[in-house]
């Protein structure tokens, strides 16, 4: 629940940051900047809401700490990559490195999510076996 | 590996990595100068006595004969045997607009220059410094090619970049005639082979075939509202119009692209093209900056990659 609230706060900060930055963009808009908040909101808060609803046992999170760390790193990387792309869009330039942020971000988030799901399923089966 | 099970250690380590990586990307994009080399290839007039052959356009310009006629210079005009320039300042659309009408005797009087004489990213100088170094009579900022990694770059007959940005480009041939091309439909090499002497990649085209080519909705992605603007057009053979507007100040709101296009259209331009604007916009004439360069936060000339000038 704490992680969910942190992600909500980060989403709100992203909305504030992109609004202020775009205000000084002399009319230039960037979807990467305007929609920046979606990464922490959907990838962070919403994802953790699902975990909280369907996998409430805290020990499952503890046992999947590496996966959660990877997932959080992925969402952070995607958000920073989107911010950079927005800054470059508004400035009228680009960088070949921004694509690396999205590649690394999706990779980390994907590995983290899959790892957590696999871990949760394994523990669920182990728990079910133990109940018999 | 156990260390990464600790949430805060991982968060701190990864935040540090992300911060350093982002700092490098920002510095690389905005600060670190990186000289490049021309995508060298030469033309019919190529010299054979060098290791690298610089390819120039087929219709390469020849230097015009120097004219000994003494120049007559006033605050709003310049006249010698080869160049006649008159500068007019008007106030329209709540904006100060500077209009230079330029007639030259030969296409070689219309030139471009690169900052520090080098091609590359983040290699910059002010328009006025480049103008003075090149002995310009009138100069404007160019397309700021060095702020982007794509968009064709041909300057003074040399091909520097053949990477399409799907932009509309201004092509100036060896005879000094303007035309507009779409990068998605051709290569810079083929433009050079066809005689392009200068190719500027920013846009959009404001006037083509004597008709306004933009609408109120079709705005360049780099600036979508009223802004300081720099643009150049052609009225007839060796007859050009440069229009620069102030903007982002209390006195001047700036122009939309449609308003800018209208000014060229009213003055009979057959082709007109929008160059880099905003904080880059600078008009230098007879040794001084004429407009009020500002990025909206502070006043003063921005350093840019290139200029278009008359000598």
Short mmCIF file of C-alpha atoms in Angstrom, two decimals:
data_model
loop_
_atom_site.label_atom_id
_atom_site.label_comp_id
_atom_site.label_asym_id
_atom_site.label_seq_id
_atom_site.Cartn_x
_atom_site.Cartn_y
_atom_site.Cartn_z
CA UNK A 1 0.00 0.00 0.00
CA UNK A 2 2.87 2.33 0.78
CA UNK A 3 4.38 1.71 -2.66
CA UNK A 4 1.02 2.45 -4.27
CA UNK A 5 0.78 5.78 -2.48
CA UNK A 6 4.34 6.67 -3.43
CA UNK A 7 3.54 5.99 -7.08
CA UNK A 8 0.41 8.14 -6.84
CA UNK A 9 2.52 10.97 -5.42
CA UNK A 10 5.09 10.51 -8.20
CA UNK A 11 2.27 10.61 -10.78
CA UNK A 12 1.01 13.89 -9.33
CA UNK A 13 4.53 15.31 -9.43
CA UNK A 14 4.86 14.25 -13.08
CA UNK A 15 1.63 16.10 -13.95
CA UNK A 16 2.93 19.19 -12.16
CA UNK A 17 6.37 18.96 -13.79
CA UNK A 18 5.09 18.44 -17.32
CA UNK A 19 2.55 21.26 -16.94
CA UNK A 20 5.17 23.72 -15.73
CA UNK A 21 7.70 22.64 -18.37
CA UNK A 22 5.16 22.87 -21.18
CA UNK A 23 4.13 26.32 -19.96
CA UNK A 24 7.59 27.57 -20.88
CA UNK A 25 7.62 25.72 -24.20
CA UNK A 26 6.30 28.69 -26.22
CA UNK A 27 3.37 26.68 -27.49
CA UNK A 28 5.35 23.57 -28.37
CA UNK A 29 3.77 20.39 -27.02
CA UNK A 30 5.16 16.92 -26.62
CA UNK A 31 3.08 13.81 -26.01
CA UNK A 32 6.06 12.25 -24.24
CA UNK A 33 6.02 15.10 -21.73
CA UNK A 34 2.24 15.48 -21.41
CA UNK A 35 1.64 11.74 -20.88
CA UNK A 36 4.67 11.21 -18.68
CA UNK A 37 2.46 10.63 -15.63
CA UNK A 38 1.02 7.46 -17.16
CA UNK A 39 4.15 5.44 -16.40
CA UNK A 40 3.98 5.86 -12.61
CA UNK A 41 0.17 5.89 -12.63
CA UNK A 42 -0.54 2.80 -14.72
CA UNK A 43 2.78 1.02 -14.47
CA UNK A 44 3.19 1.89 -10.82
CA UNK A 45 0.04 2.69 -8.84
CA UNK A 46 -2.38 0.63 -10.93
CA UNK A 47 -0.06 -2.38 -11.09
CA UNK A 48 0.51 -2.30 -7.35
CA UNK A 49 -3.23 -1.92 -6.80
CA UNK A 50 -3.69 -5.20 -8.67
CA UNK A 51 -0.98 -6.82 -6.57
CA UNK A 52 -2.57 -5.47 -3.40
CA UNK A 53 -6.01 -6.75 -4.44
CA UNK A 54 -5.02 -10.16 -5.72
CA UNK A 55 -1.78 -10.92 -3.86
CA UNK A 56 -2.23 -9.26 -0.50
CA UNK A 57 0.14 -11.47 1.44
CA UNK A 58 3.18 -9.29 2.21
CA UNK A 59 5.52 -12.26 2.33
CA UNK A 60 4.96 -12.78 -1.39
CA UNK A 61 6.36 -9.37 -2.03
CA UNK A 62 9.24 -10.01 0.29
CA UNK A 63 10.09 -13.23 -1.52
CA UNK A 64 9.95 -11.38 -4.86
CA UNK A 65 12.09 -8.44 -3.79
CA UNK A 66 14.50 -8.73 -6.73
CA UNK A 67 11.58 -8.77 -9.16
CA UNK A 68 9.99 -5.75 -7.52
CA UNK A 69 13.27 -3.89 -7.60
CA UNK A 70 13.66 -4.67 -11.28
CA UNK A 71 10.09 -3.66 -12.01
CA UNK A 72 10.44 -0.35 -10.17
CA UNK A 73 13.72 0.31 -11.95
CA UNK A 74 11.97 -0.33 -15.27
CA UNK A 75 9.14 2.09 -14.53
CA UNK A 76 11.64 4.73 -13.35
CA UNK A 77 13.71 4.27 -16.51
CA UNK A 78 10.64 4.59 -18.73
CA UNK A 79 9.53 7.74 -16.92
CA UNK A 80 12.98 9.33 -17.19
CA UNK A 81 13.21 8.32 -20.87
CA UNK A 82 9.83 9.89 -21.54
CA UNK A 83 10.89 13.06 -19.74
CA UNK A 84 14.06 13.29 -21.81
CA UNK A 85 12.18 12.71 -25.05
CA UNK A 86 9.70 15.42 -24.02
CA UNK A 87 12.50 17.86 -23.24
CA UNK A 88 14.13 17.15 -26.60
CA UNK A 89 10.84 17.38 -28.49
CA UNK A 90 10.10 20.78 -26.99
CA UNK A 91 13.63 22.00 -27.66
CA UNK A 92 13.38 20.75 -31.26
CA UNK A 93 16.16 18.22 -31.04
CA UNK A 94 16.64 14.51 -30.42
CA UNK A 95 19.14 12.06 -29.00
CA UNK A 96 19.99 8.55 -30.15
CA UNK A 97 20.22 7.53 -26.49
CA UNK A 98 16.54 7.94 -25.58
CA UNK A 99 15.68 4.67 -27.27
CA UNK A 100 17.99 2.91 -24.82
CA UNK A 101 15.88 4.17 -21.91
CA UNK A 102 12.76 2.63 -23.41
CA UNK A 103 14.51 -0.62 -24.27
CA UNK A 104 16.01 -0.96 -20.79
CA UNK A 105 12.81 0.20 -19.12
CA UNK A 106 10.53 -2.27 -20.85
CA UNK A 107 13.10 -5.03 -20.38
CA UNK A 108 13.44 -4.44 -16.63
CA UNK A 109 9.71 -3.98 -16.12
CA UNK A 110 8.94 -7.08 -18.19
CA UNK A 111 11.46 -9.28 -16.39
CA UNK A 112 10.32 -7.94 -13.03
CA UNK A 113 6.62 -8.51 -13.75
CA UNK A 114 7.12 -11.97 -15.23
CA UNK A 115 9.43 -12.92 -12.39
CA UNK A 116 6.90 -11.81 -9.80
CA UNK A 117 4.03 -13.63 -11.51
CA UNK A 118 6.09 -16.80 -11.79
CA UNK A 119 7.13 -16.52 -8.15
CA UNK A 120 3.55 -15.89 -7.04
CA UNK A 121 2.25 -18.88 -9.00
CA UNK A 122 5.00 -21.12 -7.63
CA UNK A 123 4.26 -20.08 -4.06
CA UNK A 124 0.56 -20.40 -4.61
CA UNK A 125 1.00 -23.98 -5.81
CA UNK A 126 3.37 -24.74 -2.96
CA UNK A 127 0.83 -23.34 -0.51
CA UNK A 128 -1.95 -25.38 -2.07
CA UNK A 129 0.17 -28.53 -1.85
CA UNK A 130 0.94 -27.85 1.79
CA UNK A 131 -2.76 -27.49 2.62
CA UNK A 132 -3.55 -31.01 1.39
CA UNK B 1 23.37 -10.69 -5.44
CA UNK B 2 22.01 -10.65 -1.89
CA UNK B 3 22.68 -6.96 -1.67
CA UNK B 4 19.98 -6.30 -4.28
CA UNK B 5 17.37 -7.84 -2.02
CA UNK B 6 17.68 -4.73 0.11
CA UNK B 7 15.23 -2.26 -1.42
CA UNK B 8 16.99 0.96 -0.50
CA UNK B 9 20.45 -0.18 -1.56
CA UNK B 10 19.08 -1.11 -4.96
CA UNK B 11 17.09 2.11 -5.23
CA UNK B 12 20.09 4.24 -4.32
CA UNK B 13 22.41 2.42 -6.70
CA UNK B 14 19.98 2.50 -9.59
CA UNK B 15 19.06 6.14 -9.00
CA UNK B 16 22.76 6.98 -9.13
CA UNK B 17 23.21 5.09 -12.41
CA UNK B 18 20.10 6.68 -13.92
CA UNK B 19 21.19 10.16 -12.83
CA UNK B 20 24.67 9.81 -14.29
CA UNK B 21 23.34 8.38 -17.55
CA UNK B 22 20.79 11.16 -17.86
CA UNK B 23 23.37 13.84 -17.12
CA UNK B 24 25.55 12.45 -19.89
CA UNK B 25 22.67 12.34 -22.38
CA UNK B 26 21.75 15.95 -21.59
CA UNK B 27 25.34 17.13 -21.90
CA UNK B 28 25.79 15.19 -25.13
CA UNK B 29 22.66 16.71 -26.59
CA UNK B 30 23.03 20.30 -25.50
CA UNK B 31 26.64 20.99 -24.58
CA UNK B 32 29.42 18.68 -25.75
CA UNK B 33 30.78 19.85 -29.13
CA UNK B 34 31.29 17.06 -31.63
CA UNK B 35 32.91 17.93 -34.91
CA UNK B 36 31.80 15.86 -37.85
CA UNK B 37 33.10 15.45 -41.34
CA UNK B 38 31.48 16.16 -44.64
CA UNK B 39 29.81 13.25 -46.38
CA UNK B 40 32.43 14.10 -48.90
CA UNK B 41 31.86 13.77 -52.61
CA UNK B 42 32.64 16.16 -55.41
CA UNK B 43 31.52 17.31 -58.70
CA UNK B 44 32.54 18.01 -62.14
CA UNK B 45 34.90 20.69 -60.96
CA UNK B 46 36.54 18.57 -58.29
CA UNK B 47 40.18 19.06 -57.69
CA UNK B 48 42.32 15.95 -57.99
CA UNK B 49 45.25 17.02 -55.92
CA UNK B 50 43.90 16.15 -52.52
CA UNK B 51 43.57 12.87 -50.69
CA UNK B 52 39.90 13.46 -50.08
CA UNK B 53 37.76 14.75 -52.84
CA UNK B 54 35.17 17.25 -51.80
CA UNK B 55 32.11 16.82 -53.92
CA UNK B 56 30.52 20.03 -55.03
CA UNK B 57 27.45 20.61 -57.09
CA UNK B 58 27.56 20.38 -60.85
CA UNK B 59 26.60 24.00 -61.31
CA UNK B 60 29.19 25.27 -58.90
CA UNK B 61 29.30 28.96 -58.37
CA UNK B 62 32.22 30.98 -59.53
CA UNK B 63 33.36 33.92 -57.50
CA UNK B 64 32.01 37.07 -58.96
CA UNK B 65 34.38 39.70 -60.20
CA UNK B 66 35.26 42.05 -57.41
CA UNK B 67 33.65 45.36 -57.89
CA UNK B 68 35.61 48.44 -57.02
CA UNK B 69 32.55 50.63 -56.64
CA UNK B 70 32.56 52.18 -53.18
CA UNK B 71 29.67 51.10 -51.02
CA UNK B 72 27.07 53.62 -49.98
CA UNK B 73 25.86 52.74 -46.53
CA UNK B 74 23.04 54.22 -44.49
CA UNK B 75 21.14 52.93 -41.46
CA UNK B 76 18.60 51.31 -43.74
CA UNK B 77 20.46 50.57 -46.94
CA UNK B 78 23.60 49.24 -48.52
CA UNK B 79 24.55 49.74 -52.14
CA UNK B 80 27.62 48.87 -54.10
CA UNK B 81 28.15 47.68 -57.64
CA UNK B 82 26.92 44.17 -56.85
CA UNK B 83 24.51 44.36 -53.93
CA UNK B 84 21.57 46.60 -53.20
CA UNK B 85 19.85 46.15 -49.86
CA UNK B 86 17.06 48.21 -48.37
CA UNK B 87 15.86 47.54 -44.86
CA UNK B 88 12.36 48.43 -43.79
CA UNK B 89 10.89 48.14 -40.30
CA UNK B 90 7.14 47.79 -39.95
CA UNK B 91 4.84 47.05 -37.04
CA UNK B 92 2.12 44.53 -37.81
CA UNK B 93 0.28 41.89 -35.77
CA UNK B 94 1.58 43.63 -32.59
CA UNK B 95 5.08 42.78 -33.74
CA UNK B 96 8.15 44.62 -35.01
CA UNK B 97 9.04 43.12 -38.39
CA UNK B 98 12.26 43.79 -40.30
CA UNK B 99 12.13 43.35 -44.06
CA UNK B 100 15.27 43.40 -46.18
CA UNK B 101 14.92 43.59 -49.95
CA UNK B 102 18.11 42.33 -51.56
CA UNK B 103 19.22 42.41 -55.18
CA UNK B 104 22.59 40.95 -56.11
CA UNK B 105 24.41 40.81 -59.42
CA UNK B 106 25.60 37.23 -59.04
CA UNK B 107 24.52 34.17 -57.09
CA UNK B 108 27.91 33.97 -55.39
CA UNK B 109 26.93 36.92 -53.19
CA UNK B 110 24.45 34.66 -51.37
CA UNK B 111 26.38 32.34 -49.09
CA UNK B 112 26.15 30.28 -45.94
CA UNK B 113 28.70 29.78 -43.19
CA UNK B 114 29.17 27.28 -40.39
CA UNK B 115 30.09 28.24 -36.85
CA UNK B 116 33.87 28.18 -36.38
CA UNK B 117 34.04 26.99 -39.99
CA UNK B 118 33.29 23.48 -38.76
CA UNK B 119 30.48 21.04 -39.33
CA UNK B 120 29.26 19.23 -36.22
CA UNK B 121 26.91 19.05 -33.29
CA UNK B 122 26.97 21.76 -30.61
CA UNK B 123 29.57 23.77 -32.53
CA UNK B 124 28.15 27.24 -32.17
CA UNK B 125 28.77 30.93 -32.59
CA UNK B 126 26.57 33.98 -32.56
CA UNK B 127 25.20 35.14 -35.89
CA UNK B 128 27.02 38.45 -35.53
CA UNK B 129 30.38 36.78 -34.89
CA UNK B 130 29.98 34.57 -37.95
CA UNK B 131 28.83 37.56 -40.00
CA UNK B 132 31.89 39.60 -39.03
CA UNK B 133 34.29 36.72 -39.64
CA UNK B 134 32.88 36.24 -43.12
CA UNK B 135 32.65 39.92 -44.04
CA UNK B 136 28.89 39.82 -44.44
CA UNK B 137 26.80 42.85 -45.30
CA UNK B 138 23.60 41.19 -44.11
CA UNK B 139 23.26 37.92 -42.24
CA UNK B 140 20.53 35.86 -40.63
CA UNK B 141 20.63 32.70 -38.57
CA UNK B 142 20.28 29.50 -40.58
CA UNK B 143 18.53 26.22 -39.80
CA UNK B 144 20.59 25.33 -36.68
CA UNK B 145 21.35 21.95 -38.25
CA UNK B 146 23.75 21.09 -35.39
CA UNK B 147 20.90 20.86 -32.90
CA UNK B 148 19.50 17.82 -34.68
CA UNK B 149 20.85 14.54 -35.97
CA UNK B 150 18.82 14.48 -39.18
CA UNK B 151 17.90 16.77 -42.04
CA UNK B 152 19.98 17.30 -45.14
CA UNK B 153 22.92 19.67 -44.94
CA UNK B 154 24.58 20.99 -48.10
CA UNK B 155 26.52 24.21 -47.74
CA UNK B 156 28.40 26.09 -50.43
CA UNK B 157 28.31 22.99 -52.59
CA UNK B 158 29.55 20.53 -49.96
CA UNK B 159 27.39 17.68 -48.73
CA UNK B 160 27.67 17.31 -44.96
CA UNK B 161 24.66 15.22 -43.98
CA UNK B 162 22.52 12.87 -46.00
CA UNK B 163 20.13 11.76 -43.24
CA UNK B 164 16.48 12.42 -43.94
CA UNK B 165 14.36 14.06 -41.29
CA UNK B 166 11.31 14.01 -43.57
CA UNK B 167 11.43 17.80 -43.60
CA UNK B 168 10.64 20.24 -46.36
CA UNK B 169 13.96 21.72 -47.44
CA UNK B 170 14.98 24.93 -49.15
CA UNK B 171 17.28 24.24 -52.07
CA UNK B 172 19.33 27.08 -53.53
CA UNK B 173 21.00 26.14 -56.79
CA UNK B 174 24.14 27.50 -58.39
CA UNK B 175 22.15 30.19 -60.15
CA UNK B 176 20.74 31.44 -56.87
CA UNK B 177 17.23 30.12 -57.52
CA UNK B 178 15.08 28.76 -54.71
CA UNK B 179 13.02 25.60 -54.73
CA UNK B 180 11.34 23.44 -52.11
CA UNK B 181 11.83 19.69 -51.86
CA UNK B 182 10.57 16.97 -49.55
CA UNK B 183 13.35 14.95 -47.95
CA UNK B 184 11.23 11.81 -48.03
CA UNK B 185 11.24 11.91 -51.82
CA UNK B 186 14.95 12.34 -52.53
CA UNK B 187 18.44 12.09 -51.12
CA UNK B 188 20.92 14.86 -50.41
CA UNK B 189 23.36 13.22 -52.80
CA UNK B 190 20.85 13.38 -55.64
CA UNK B 191 20.16 17.03 -54.82
CA UNK B 192 23.87 17.74 -54.98
CA UNK B 193 24.16 15.89 -58.26
CA UNK B 194 21.28 17.98 -59.59
CA UNK B 195 23.14 21.19 -58.77
CA UNK B 196 22.04 22.13 -55.26
CA UNK B 197 24.47 24.65 -53.80
CA UNK B 198 22.75 25.17 -50.44
CA UNK B 199 20.19 22.97 -48.71
CA UNK B 200 18.58 24.21 -45.50
CA UNK B 201 16.44 21.84 -43.49
CA UNK B 202 13.95 23.41 -41.10
CA UNK B 203 10.75 24.65 -42.67
CA UNK B 204 8.04 24.60 -43.45
CA UNK B 205 7.83 26.23 -46.86
CA UNK B 206 5.81 29.41 -46.51
CA UNK B 207 5.24 30.21 -50.17
CA UNK B 208 5.61 27.85 -53.12
CA UNK B 209 4.83 28.64 -56.76
CA UNK B 210 3.66 32.08 -55.69
CA UNK B 211 0.99 30.69 -53.35
CA UNK B 212 0.86 30.57 -49.56
CA UNK B 213 1.79 27.03 -48.51
CA UNK B 214 0.78 27.08 -44.83
CA UNK B 215 -2.52 27.37 -43.04
CA UNK B 216 -3.40 28.49 -39.55
CA UNK B 217 -3.17 24.86 -38.47
CA UNK B 218 -0.01 23.81 -40.24
CA UNK B 219 2.72 24.88 -37.90
CA UNK B 220 6.25 23.71 -37.56
CA UNK B 221 6.68 21.29 -34.69
CA UNK B 222 9.45 23.40 -33.23
CA UNK B 223 7.18 26.39 -32.71
CA UNK B 224 3.44 26.29 -32.89
CA UNK B 225 2.40 29.77 -31.87
CA UNK B 226 3.43 33.36 -32.40
CA UNK B 227 7.18 33.59 -32.08
CA UNK B 228 10.25 35.41 -33.28
CA UNK B 229 10.78 34.27 -36.86
CA UNK B 230 13.49 34.20 -39.48
CA UNK B 231 12.63 33.49 -43.09
CA UNK B 232 13.96 34.04 -46.58
CA UNK B 233 12.22 34.21 -49.94
CA UNK B 234 12.87 34.85 -53.60
CA UNK B 235 11.04 37.46 -55.63
CA UNK B 236 12.84 36.97 -58.95
CA UNK B 237 16.27 36.16 -60.40
CA UNK B 238 18.90 37.19 -57.81
CA UNK B 239 16.23 39.19 -56.00
CA UNK B 240 15.52 38.08 -52.43
CA UNK B 241 13.52 39.05 -49.38
CA UNK B 242 14.56 38.41 -45.79
CA UNK B 243 11.94 38.84 -43.10
CA UNK B 244 12.77 38.71 -39.41
CA UNK B 245 10.26 39.36 -36.65
CA UNK B 246 10.64 40.06 -32.98
CA UNK B 247 8.55 38.17 -30.45
CA UNK B 248 8.26 37.01 -26.85
CA UNK B 249 8.64 40.59 -25.63
CA UNK B 250 6.24 43.13 -24.20
CA UNK B 251 6.48 45.12 -27.42
CA UNK B 252 6.25 42.25 -29.90
CA UNK B 253 4.04 39.18 -29.73
CA UNK B 254 5.69 37.45 -32.66
CA UNK B 255 4.24 36.09 -35.88
CA UNK B 256 2.43 32.90 -36.73
CA UNK B 257 3.68 31.08 -39.80
CA UNK B 258 0.57 32.09 -41.70
CA UNK B 259 1.13 35.76 -40.91
CA UNK B 260 4.76 35.42 -41.96
CA UNK B 261 3.80 33.71 -45.20
CA UNK B 262 1.33 36.51 -45.92
CA UNK B 263 4.09 39.11 -45.71
CA UNK B 264 6.15 37.25 -48.33
CA UNK B 265 3.09 36.72 -50.53
CA UNK B 266 2.13 40.40 -50.42
CA UNK B 267 5.61 41.34 -51.63
CA UNK B 268 5.55 39.04 -54.62
CA UNK B 269 7.73 36.15 -53.48
CA UNK B 270 7.41 32.97 -55.50
CA UNK B 271 9.20 30.87 -52.88
CA UNK B 272 9.66 31.56 -49.17
CA UNK B 273 10.98 29.34 -46.41
CA UNK B 274 10.93 29.44 -42.62
CA UNK B 275 14.30 29.07 -40.88
CA UNK B 276 15.07 28.47 -37.23
CA UNK B 277 13.28 31.04 -35.10
CA UNK B 278 12.58 31.66 -31.44
CA UNK B 279 15.71 32.52 -29.49
CA UNK B 280 17.85 31.87 -32.56
CA UNK B 281 16.28 34.68 -34.59
CA UNK B 282 18.91 37.27 -35.45
CA UNK B 283 19.24 39.85 -38.23
CA UNK B 284 22.65 41.42 -38.64
CA UNK B 285 23.05 44.35 -41.05
CA UNK B 286 25.86 46.81 -41.65
CA UNK B 287 27.74 45.71 -38.56
CA UNK B 288 24.97 45.57 -36.01
CA UNK B 289 22.17 43.37 -34.79
CA UNK B 290 18.90 44.89 -35.95
CA UNK B 291 16.23 42.84 -34.18
CA UNK B 292 15.77 42.08 -30.48
CA UNK B 293 16.99 38.51 -30.00
CA UNK B 294 15.41 36.80 -27.01
CA UNK B 295 14.35 33.35 -25.93
CA UNK B 296 11.59 34.88 -23.83
CA UNK B 297 13.59 34.68 -20.62
CA UNK B 298 16.66 36.77 -21.35
CA UNK B 299 17.84 39.09 -24.08
CA UNK B 300 20.84 38.52 -26.27
CA UNK B 301 21.99 36.52 -29.23
CA UNK B 302 21.86 32.76 -29.06
CA UNK B 303 24.81 30.86 -30.43
CA UNK B 304 23.78 28.84 -33.46
CA UNK B 305 25.33 26.44 -35.95
CA UNK B 306 25.13 28.43 -39.16
CA UNK B 307 24.14 31.59 -40.97
CA UNK B 308 22.85 32.66 -44.37
CA UNK B 309 24.51 35.85 -45.52
CA UNK B 310 25.11 38.28 -48.34
CA UNK B 311 28.61 39.50 -48.94
#
